[in-house]
PDB file of C-alpha atoms in Angstrom:
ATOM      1  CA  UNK A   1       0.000   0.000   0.000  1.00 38.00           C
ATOM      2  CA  UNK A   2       1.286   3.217  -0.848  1.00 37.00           C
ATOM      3  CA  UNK A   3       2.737   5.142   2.160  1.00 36.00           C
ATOM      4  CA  UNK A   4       3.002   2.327   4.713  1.00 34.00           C
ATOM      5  CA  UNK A   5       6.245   1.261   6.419  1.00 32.00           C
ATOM      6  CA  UNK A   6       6.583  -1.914   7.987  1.00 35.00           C
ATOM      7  CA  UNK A   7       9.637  -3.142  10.065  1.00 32.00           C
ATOM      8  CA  UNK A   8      11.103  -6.054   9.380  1.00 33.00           C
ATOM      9  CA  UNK A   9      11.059  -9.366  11.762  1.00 33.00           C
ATOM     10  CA  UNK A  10      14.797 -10.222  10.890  1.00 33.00           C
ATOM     11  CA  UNK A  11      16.199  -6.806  12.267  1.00 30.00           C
ATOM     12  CA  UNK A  12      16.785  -7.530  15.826  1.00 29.00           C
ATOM     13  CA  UNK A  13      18.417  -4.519  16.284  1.00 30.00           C
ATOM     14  CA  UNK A  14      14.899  -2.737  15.595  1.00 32.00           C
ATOM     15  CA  UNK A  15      16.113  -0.125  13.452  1.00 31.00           C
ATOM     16  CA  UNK A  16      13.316   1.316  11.611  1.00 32.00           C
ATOM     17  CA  UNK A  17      12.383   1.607   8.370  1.00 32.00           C
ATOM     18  CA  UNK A  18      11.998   5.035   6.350  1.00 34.00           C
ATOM     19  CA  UNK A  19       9.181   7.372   6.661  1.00 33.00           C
ATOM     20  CA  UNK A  20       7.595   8.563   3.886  1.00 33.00           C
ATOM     21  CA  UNK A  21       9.096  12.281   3.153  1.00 36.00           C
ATOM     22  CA  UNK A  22      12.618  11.032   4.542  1.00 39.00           C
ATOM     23  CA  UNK A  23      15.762  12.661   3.126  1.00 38.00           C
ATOM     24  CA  UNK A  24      17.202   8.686   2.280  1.00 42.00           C
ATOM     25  CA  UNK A  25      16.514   5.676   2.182  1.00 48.00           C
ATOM     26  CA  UNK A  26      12.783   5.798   1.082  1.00 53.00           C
ATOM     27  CA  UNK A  27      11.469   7.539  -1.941  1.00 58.00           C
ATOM     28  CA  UNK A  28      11.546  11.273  -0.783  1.00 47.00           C
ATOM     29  CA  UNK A  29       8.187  12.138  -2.083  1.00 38.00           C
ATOM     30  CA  UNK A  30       4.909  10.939  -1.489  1.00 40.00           C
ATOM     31  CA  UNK A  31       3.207   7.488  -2.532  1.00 41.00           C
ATOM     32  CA  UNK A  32       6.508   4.934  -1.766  1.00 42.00           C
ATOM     33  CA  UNK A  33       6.072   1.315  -0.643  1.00 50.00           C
ATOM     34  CA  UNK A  34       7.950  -0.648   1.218  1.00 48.00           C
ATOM     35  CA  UNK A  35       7.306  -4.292   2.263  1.00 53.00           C
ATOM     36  CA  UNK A  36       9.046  -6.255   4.720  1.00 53.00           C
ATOM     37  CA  UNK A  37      11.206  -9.544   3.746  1.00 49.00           C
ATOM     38  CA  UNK A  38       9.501 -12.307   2.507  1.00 45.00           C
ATOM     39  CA  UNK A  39      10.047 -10.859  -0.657  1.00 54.00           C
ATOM     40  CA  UNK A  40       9.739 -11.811  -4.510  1.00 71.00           C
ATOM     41  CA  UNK A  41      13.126 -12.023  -4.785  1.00 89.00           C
ATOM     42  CA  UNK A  42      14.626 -14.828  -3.885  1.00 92.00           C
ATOM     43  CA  UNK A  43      18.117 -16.507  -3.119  1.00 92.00           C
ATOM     44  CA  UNK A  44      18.602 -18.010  -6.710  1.00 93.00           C
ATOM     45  CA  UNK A  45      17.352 -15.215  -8.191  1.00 93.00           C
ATOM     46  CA  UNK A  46      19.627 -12.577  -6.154  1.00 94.00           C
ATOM     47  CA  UNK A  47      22.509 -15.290  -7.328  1.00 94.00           C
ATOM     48  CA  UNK A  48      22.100 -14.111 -11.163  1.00 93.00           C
ATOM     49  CA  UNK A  49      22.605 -10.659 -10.862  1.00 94.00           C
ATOM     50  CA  UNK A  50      26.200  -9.829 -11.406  1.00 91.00           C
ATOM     51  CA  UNK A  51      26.858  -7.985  -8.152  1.00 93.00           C
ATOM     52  CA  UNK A  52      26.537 -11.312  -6.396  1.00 94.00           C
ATOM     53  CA  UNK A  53      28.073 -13.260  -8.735  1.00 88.00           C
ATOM     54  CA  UNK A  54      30.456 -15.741  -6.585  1.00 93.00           C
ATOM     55  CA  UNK A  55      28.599 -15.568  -3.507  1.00 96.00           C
ATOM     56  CA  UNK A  56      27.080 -19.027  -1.800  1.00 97.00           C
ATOM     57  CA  UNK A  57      23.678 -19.542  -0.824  1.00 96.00           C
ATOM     58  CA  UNK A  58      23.865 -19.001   2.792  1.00 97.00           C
ATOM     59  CA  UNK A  59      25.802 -15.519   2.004  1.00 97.00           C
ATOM     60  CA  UNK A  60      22.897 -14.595  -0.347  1.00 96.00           C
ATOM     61  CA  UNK A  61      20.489 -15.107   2.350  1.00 95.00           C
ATOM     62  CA  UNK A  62      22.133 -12.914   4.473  1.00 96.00           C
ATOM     63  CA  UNK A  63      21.962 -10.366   2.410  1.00 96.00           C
ATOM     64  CA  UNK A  64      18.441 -11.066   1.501  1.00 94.00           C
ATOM     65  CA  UNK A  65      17.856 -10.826   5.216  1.00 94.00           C
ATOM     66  CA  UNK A  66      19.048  -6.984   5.177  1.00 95.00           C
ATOM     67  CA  UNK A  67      17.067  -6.361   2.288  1.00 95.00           C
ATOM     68  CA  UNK A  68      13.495  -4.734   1.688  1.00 95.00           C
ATOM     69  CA  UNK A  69      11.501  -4.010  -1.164  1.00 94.00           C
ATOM     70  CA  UNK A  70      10.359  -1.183  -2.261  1.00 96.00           C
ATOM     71  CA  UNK A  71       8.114   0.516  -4.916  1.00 96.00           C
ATOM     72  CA  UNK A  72       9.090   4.410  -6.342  1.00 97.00           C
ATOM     73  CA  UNK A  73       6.700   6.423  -8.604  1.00 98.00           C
ATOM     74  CA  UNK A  74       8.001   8.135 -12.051  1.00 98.00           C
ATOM     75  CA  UNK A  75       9.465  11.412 -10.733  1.00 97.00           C
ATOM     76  CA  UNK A  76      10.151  10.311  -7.267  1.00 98.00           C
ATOM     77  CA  UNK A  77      13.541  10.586  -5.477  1.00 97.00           C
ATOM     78  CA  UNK A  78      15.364   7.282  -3.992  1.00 97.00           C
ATOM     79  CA  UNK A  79      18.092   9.887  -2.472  1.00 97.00           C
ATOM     80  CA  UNK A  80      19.842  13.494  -2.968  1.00 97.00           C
ATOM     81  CA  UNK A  81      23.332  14.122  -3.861  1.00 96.00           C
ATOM     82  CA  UNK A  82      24.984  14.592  -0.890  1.00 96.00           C
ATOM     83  CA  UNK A  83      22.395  12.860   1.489  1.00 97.00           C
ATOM     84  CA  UNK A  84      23.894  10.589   3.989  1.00 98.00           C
ATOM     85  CA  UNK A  85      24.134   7.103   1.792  1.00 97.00           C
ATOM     86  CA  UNK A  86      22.133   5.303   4.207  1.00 97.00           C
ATOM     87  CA  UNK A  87      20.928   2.451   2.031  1.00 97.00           C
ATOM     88  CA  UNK A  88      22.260   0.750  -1.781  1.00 96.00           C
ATOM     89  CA  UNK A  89      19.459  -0.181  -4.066  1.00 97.00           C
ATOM     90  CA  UNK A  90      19.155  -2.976  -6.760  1.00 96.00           C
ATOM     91  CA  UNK A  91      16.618  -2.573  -9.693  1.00 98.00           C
ATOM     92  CA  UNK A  92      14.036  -5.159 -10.447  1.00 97.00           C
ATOM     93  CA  UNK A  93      12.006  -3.032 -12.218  1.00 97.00           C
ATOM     94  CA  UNK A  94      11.673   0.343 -13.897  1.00 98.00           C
ATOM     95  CA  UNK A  95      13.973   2.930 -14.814  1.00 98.00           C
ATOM     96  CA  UNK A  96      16.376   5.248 -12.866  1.00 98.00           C
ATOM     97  CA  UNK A  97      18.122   8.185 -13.684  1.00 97.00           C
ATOM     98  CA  UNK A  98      21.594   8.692 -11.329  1.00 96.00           C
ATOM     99  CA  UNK A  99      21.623  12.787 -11.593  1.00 96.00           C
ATOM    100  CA  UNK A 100      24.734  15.282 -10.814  1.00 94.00           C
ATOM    101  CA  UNK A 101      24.349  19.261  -9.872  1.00 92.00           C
ATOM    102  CA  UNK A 102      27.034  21.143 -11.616  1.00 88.00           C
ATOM    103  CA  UNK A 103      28.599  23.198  -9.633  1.00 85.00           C
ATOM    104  CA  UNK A 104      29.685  25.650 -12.592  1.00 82.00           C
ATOM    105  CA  UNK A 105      25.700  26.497 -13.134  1.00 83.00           C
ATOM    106  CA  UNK A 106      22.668  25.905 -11.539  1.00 84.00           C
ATOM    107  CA  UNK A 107      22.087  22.823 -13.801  1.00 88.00           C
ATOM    108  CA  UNK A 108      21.289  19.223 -13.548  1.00 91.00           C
ATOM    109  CA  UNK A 109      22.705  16.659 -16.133  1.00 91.00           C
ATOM    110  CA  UNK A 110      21.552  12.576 -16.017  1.00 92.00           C
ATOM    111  CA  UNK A 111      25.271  10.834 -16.113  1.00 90.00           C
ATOM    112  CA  UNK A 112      23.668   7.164 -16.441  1.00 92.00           C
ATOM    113  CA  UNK A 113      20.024   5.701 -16.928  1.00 95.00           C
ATOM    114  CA  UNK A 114      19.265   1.999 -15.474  1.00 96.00           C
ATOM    115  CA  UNK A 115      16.966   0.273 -16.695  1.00 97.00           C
ATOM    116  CA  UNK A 116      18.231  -3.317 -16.162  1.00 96.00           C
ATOM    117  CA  UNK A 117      17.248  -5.939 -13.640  1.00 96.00           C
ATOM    118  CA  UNK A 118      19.751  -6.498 -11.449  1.00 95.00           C
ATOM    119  CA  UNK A 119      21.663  -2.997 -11.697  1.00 95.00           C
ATOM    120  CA  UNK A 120      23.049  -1.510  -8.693  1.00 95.00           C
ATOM    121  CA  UNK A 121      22.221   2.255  -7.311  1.00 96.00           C
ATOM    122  CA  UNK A 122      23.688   4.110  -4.807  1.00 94.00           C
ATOM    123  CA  UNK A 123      26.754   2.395  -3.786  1.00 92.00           C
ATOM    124  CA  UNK A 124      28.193   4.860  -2.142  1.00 94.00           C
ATOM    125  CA  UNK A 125      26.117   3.261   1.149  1.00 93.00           C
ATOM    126  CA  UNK A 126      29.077   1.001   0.733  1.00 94.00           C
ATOM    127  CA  UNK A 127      32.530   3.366   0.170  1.00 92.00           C
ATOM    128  CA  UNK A 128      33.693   5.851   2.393  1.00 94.00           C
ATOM    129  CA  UNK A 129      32.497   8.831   3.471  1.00 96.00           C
ATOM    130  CA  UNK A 130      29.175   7.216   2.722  1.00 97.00           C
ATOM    131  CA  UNK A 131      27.336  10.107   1.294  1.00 97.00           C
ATOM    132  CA  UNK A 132      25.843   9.749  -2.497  1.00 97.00           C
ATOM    133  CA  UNK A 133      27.621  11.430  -5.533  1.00 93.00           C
ATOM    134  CA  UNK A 134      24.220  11.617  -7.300  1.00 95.00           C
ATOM    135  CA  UNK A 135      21.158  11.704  -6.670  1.00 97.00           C
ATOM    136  CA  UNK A 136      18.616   9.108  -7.893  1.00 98.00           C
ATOM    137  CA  UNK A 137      15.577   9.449  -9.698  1.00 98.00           C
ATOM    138  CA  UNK A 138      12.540   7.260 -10.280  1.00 98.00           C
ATOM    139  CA  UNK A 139      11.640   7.808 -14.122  1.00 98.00           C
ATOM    140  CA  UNK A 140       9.043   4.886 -14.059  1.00 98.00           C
ATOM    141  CA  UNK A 141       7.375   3.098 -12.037  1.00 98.00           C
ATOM    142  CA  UNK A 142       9.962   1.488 -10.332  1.00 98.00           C
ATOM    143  CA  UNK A 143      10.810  -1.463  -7.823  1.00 97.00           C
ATOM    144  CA  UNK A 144      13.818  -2.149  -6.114  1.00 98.00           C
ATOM    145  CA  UNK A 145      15.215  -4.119  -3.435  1.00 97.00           C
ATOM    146  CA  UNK A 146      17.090  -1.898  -0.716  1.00 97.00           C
ATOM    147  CA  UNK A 147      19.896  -2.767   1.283  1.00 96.00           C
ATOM    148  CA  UNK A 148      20.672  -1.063   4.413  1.00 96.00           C
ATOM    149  CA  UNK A 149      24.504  -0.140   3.454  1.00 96.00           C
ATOM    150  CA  UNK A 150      25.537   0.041   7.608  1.00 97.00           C
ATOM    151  CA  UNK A 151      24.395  -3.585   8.031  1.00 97.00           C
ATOM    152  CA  UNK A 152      25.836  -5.041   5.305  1.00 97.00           C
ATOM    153  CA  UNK A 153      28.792  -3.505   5.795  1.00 97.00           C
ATOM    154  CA  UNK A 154      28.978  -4.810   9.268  1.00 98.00           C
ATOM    155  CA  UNK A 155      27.607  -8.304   7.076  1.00 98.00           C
ATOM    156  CA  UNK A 156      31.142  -7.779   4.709  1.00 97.00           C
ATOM    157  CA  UNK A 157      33.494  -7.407   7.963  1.00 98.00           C
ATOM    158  CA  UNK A 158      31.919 -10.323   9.593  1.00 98.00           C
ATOM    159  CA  UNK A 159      33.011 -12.601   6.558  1.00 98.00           C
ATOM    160  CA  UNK A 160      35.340 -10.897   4.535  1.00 98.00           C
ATOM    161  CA  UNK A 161      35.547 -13.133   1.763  1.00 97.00           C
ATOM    162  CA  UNK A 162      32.010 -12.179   1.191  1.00 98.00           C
ATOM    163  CA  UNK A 163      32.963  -8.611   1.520  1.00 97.00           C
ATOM    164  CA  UNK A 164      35.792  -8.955  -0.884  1.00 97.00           C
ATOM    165  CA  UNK A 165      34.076 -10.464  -3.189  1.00 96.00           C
ATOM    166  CA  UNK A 166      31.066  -7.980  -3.100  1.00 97.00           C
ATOM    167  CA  UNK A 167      33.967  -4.701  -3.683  1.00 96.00           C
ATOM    168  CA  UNK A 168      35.170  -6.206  -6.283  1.00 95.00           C
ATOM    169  CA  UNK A 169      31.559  -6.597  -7.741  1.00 94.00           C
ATOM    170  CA  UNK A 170      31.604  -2.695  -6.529  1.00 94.00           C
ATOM    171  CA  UNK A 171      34.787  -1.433  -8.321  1.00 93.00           C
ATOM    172  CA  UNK A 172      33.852  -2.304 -11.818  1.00 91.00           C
ATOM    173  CA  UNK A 173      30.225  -0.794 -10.905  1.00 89.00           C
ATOM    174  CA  UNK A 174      32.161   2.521 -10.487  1.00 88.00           C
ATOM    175  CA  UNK A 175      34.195   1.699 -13.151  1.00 88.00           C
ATOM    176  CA  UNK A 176      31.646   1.141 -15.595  1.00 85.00           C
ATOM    177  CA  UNK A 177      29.986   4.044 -14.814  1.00 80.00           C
ATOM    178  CA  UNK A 178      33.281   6.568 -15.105  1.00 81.00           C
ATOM    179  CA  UNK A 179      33.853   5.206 -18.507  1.00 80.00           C
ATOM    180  CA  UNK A 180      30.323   6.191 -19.632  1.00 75.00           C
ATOM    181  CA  UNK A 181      30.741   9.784 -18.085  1.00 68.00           C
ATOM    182  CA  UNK A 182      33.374  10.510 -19.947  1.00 56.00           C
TER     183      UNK A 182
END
């Protein structure tokens, strides 16, 4: 239902969800969704998006475990640039525009457009200082699974193989996206 939170049973630490109207982590306007785990995604599926690539079954759960879903409107924000980068996003479905201010005029220019399944947004919840370099922007009806970057960083330390594995998935993200800027 549009507008409703709901916490998640796995989070034992009982940090809460996003309100709607928050500055990140939940679409910033109006009308989000958010569900709880128990998702549609599942492990094998998480396994086939190239992020996770190399990771085993019980890692992918534990991911899964830190994950929501969520829903975003066409036109509504997933974060700002600068914003804390409280949470990483993967796309199931829609499109998203990653968006830079230039600081040479009052002007916004769209550096990248995903529209694939599996396609990874915000990872600066990941890389220090943890604040996004973009901001991104819901062009379609979108859905996405979010990640709360502080946990699964915590997730990475805990088994570092995992967390290896996972930055490496993150460095040709960045990579990827660099080449197309230029």
């Amino acid at each position: 239902m549009p507008g409703r939170t709901e916490r998640l049973p796995a989070r034992a630490r009982g940090v809460p969800l996003p309100t709607p109207g928050a500055r990140s982590g939940g679409c910033i306007s109006k009308g989000m969704e958010i569900k709880g785990r128990g998702a549609m995604v599942t492990t094998q599926e998480l396994g086939r998006f190239g992020l996770f690539a190399g990771l085993s079954e019980a890692q992918l759960d534990r991911i899964l475990a830190l994950a929501e879903e969520k829903r975003c409107h066409a036109g509504e924000s997933l974060f700002r640039e600068g914003d804390p980068a409280t949470h990483l996003y993967l796309l199931l479905k829609g499109k998203v525009a990653i968006q830079v201010q230039l600081t040479s005029r009052p002007e916004t220019i769209t550096t990248a457009v995903l529209s694939q399944p599996g396609q990874l947004i915000g990872w600066s919840g990941l890389v220090p200082p943890h604040h996004y370099t973009a901001a991104g922007v819901c062009q379609a009806d979108s859905h996405l699974l979010m990640i709360e970057g502080e946990a699964l960083r915590q997730a990475m330390e805990r088994d570092p193989e995992m967390g290896f594995l996972l930055m490496q998935q993150i460095a040709g993200v960045i990579s990827g996206r660099l080449r197309t800027v230029q």
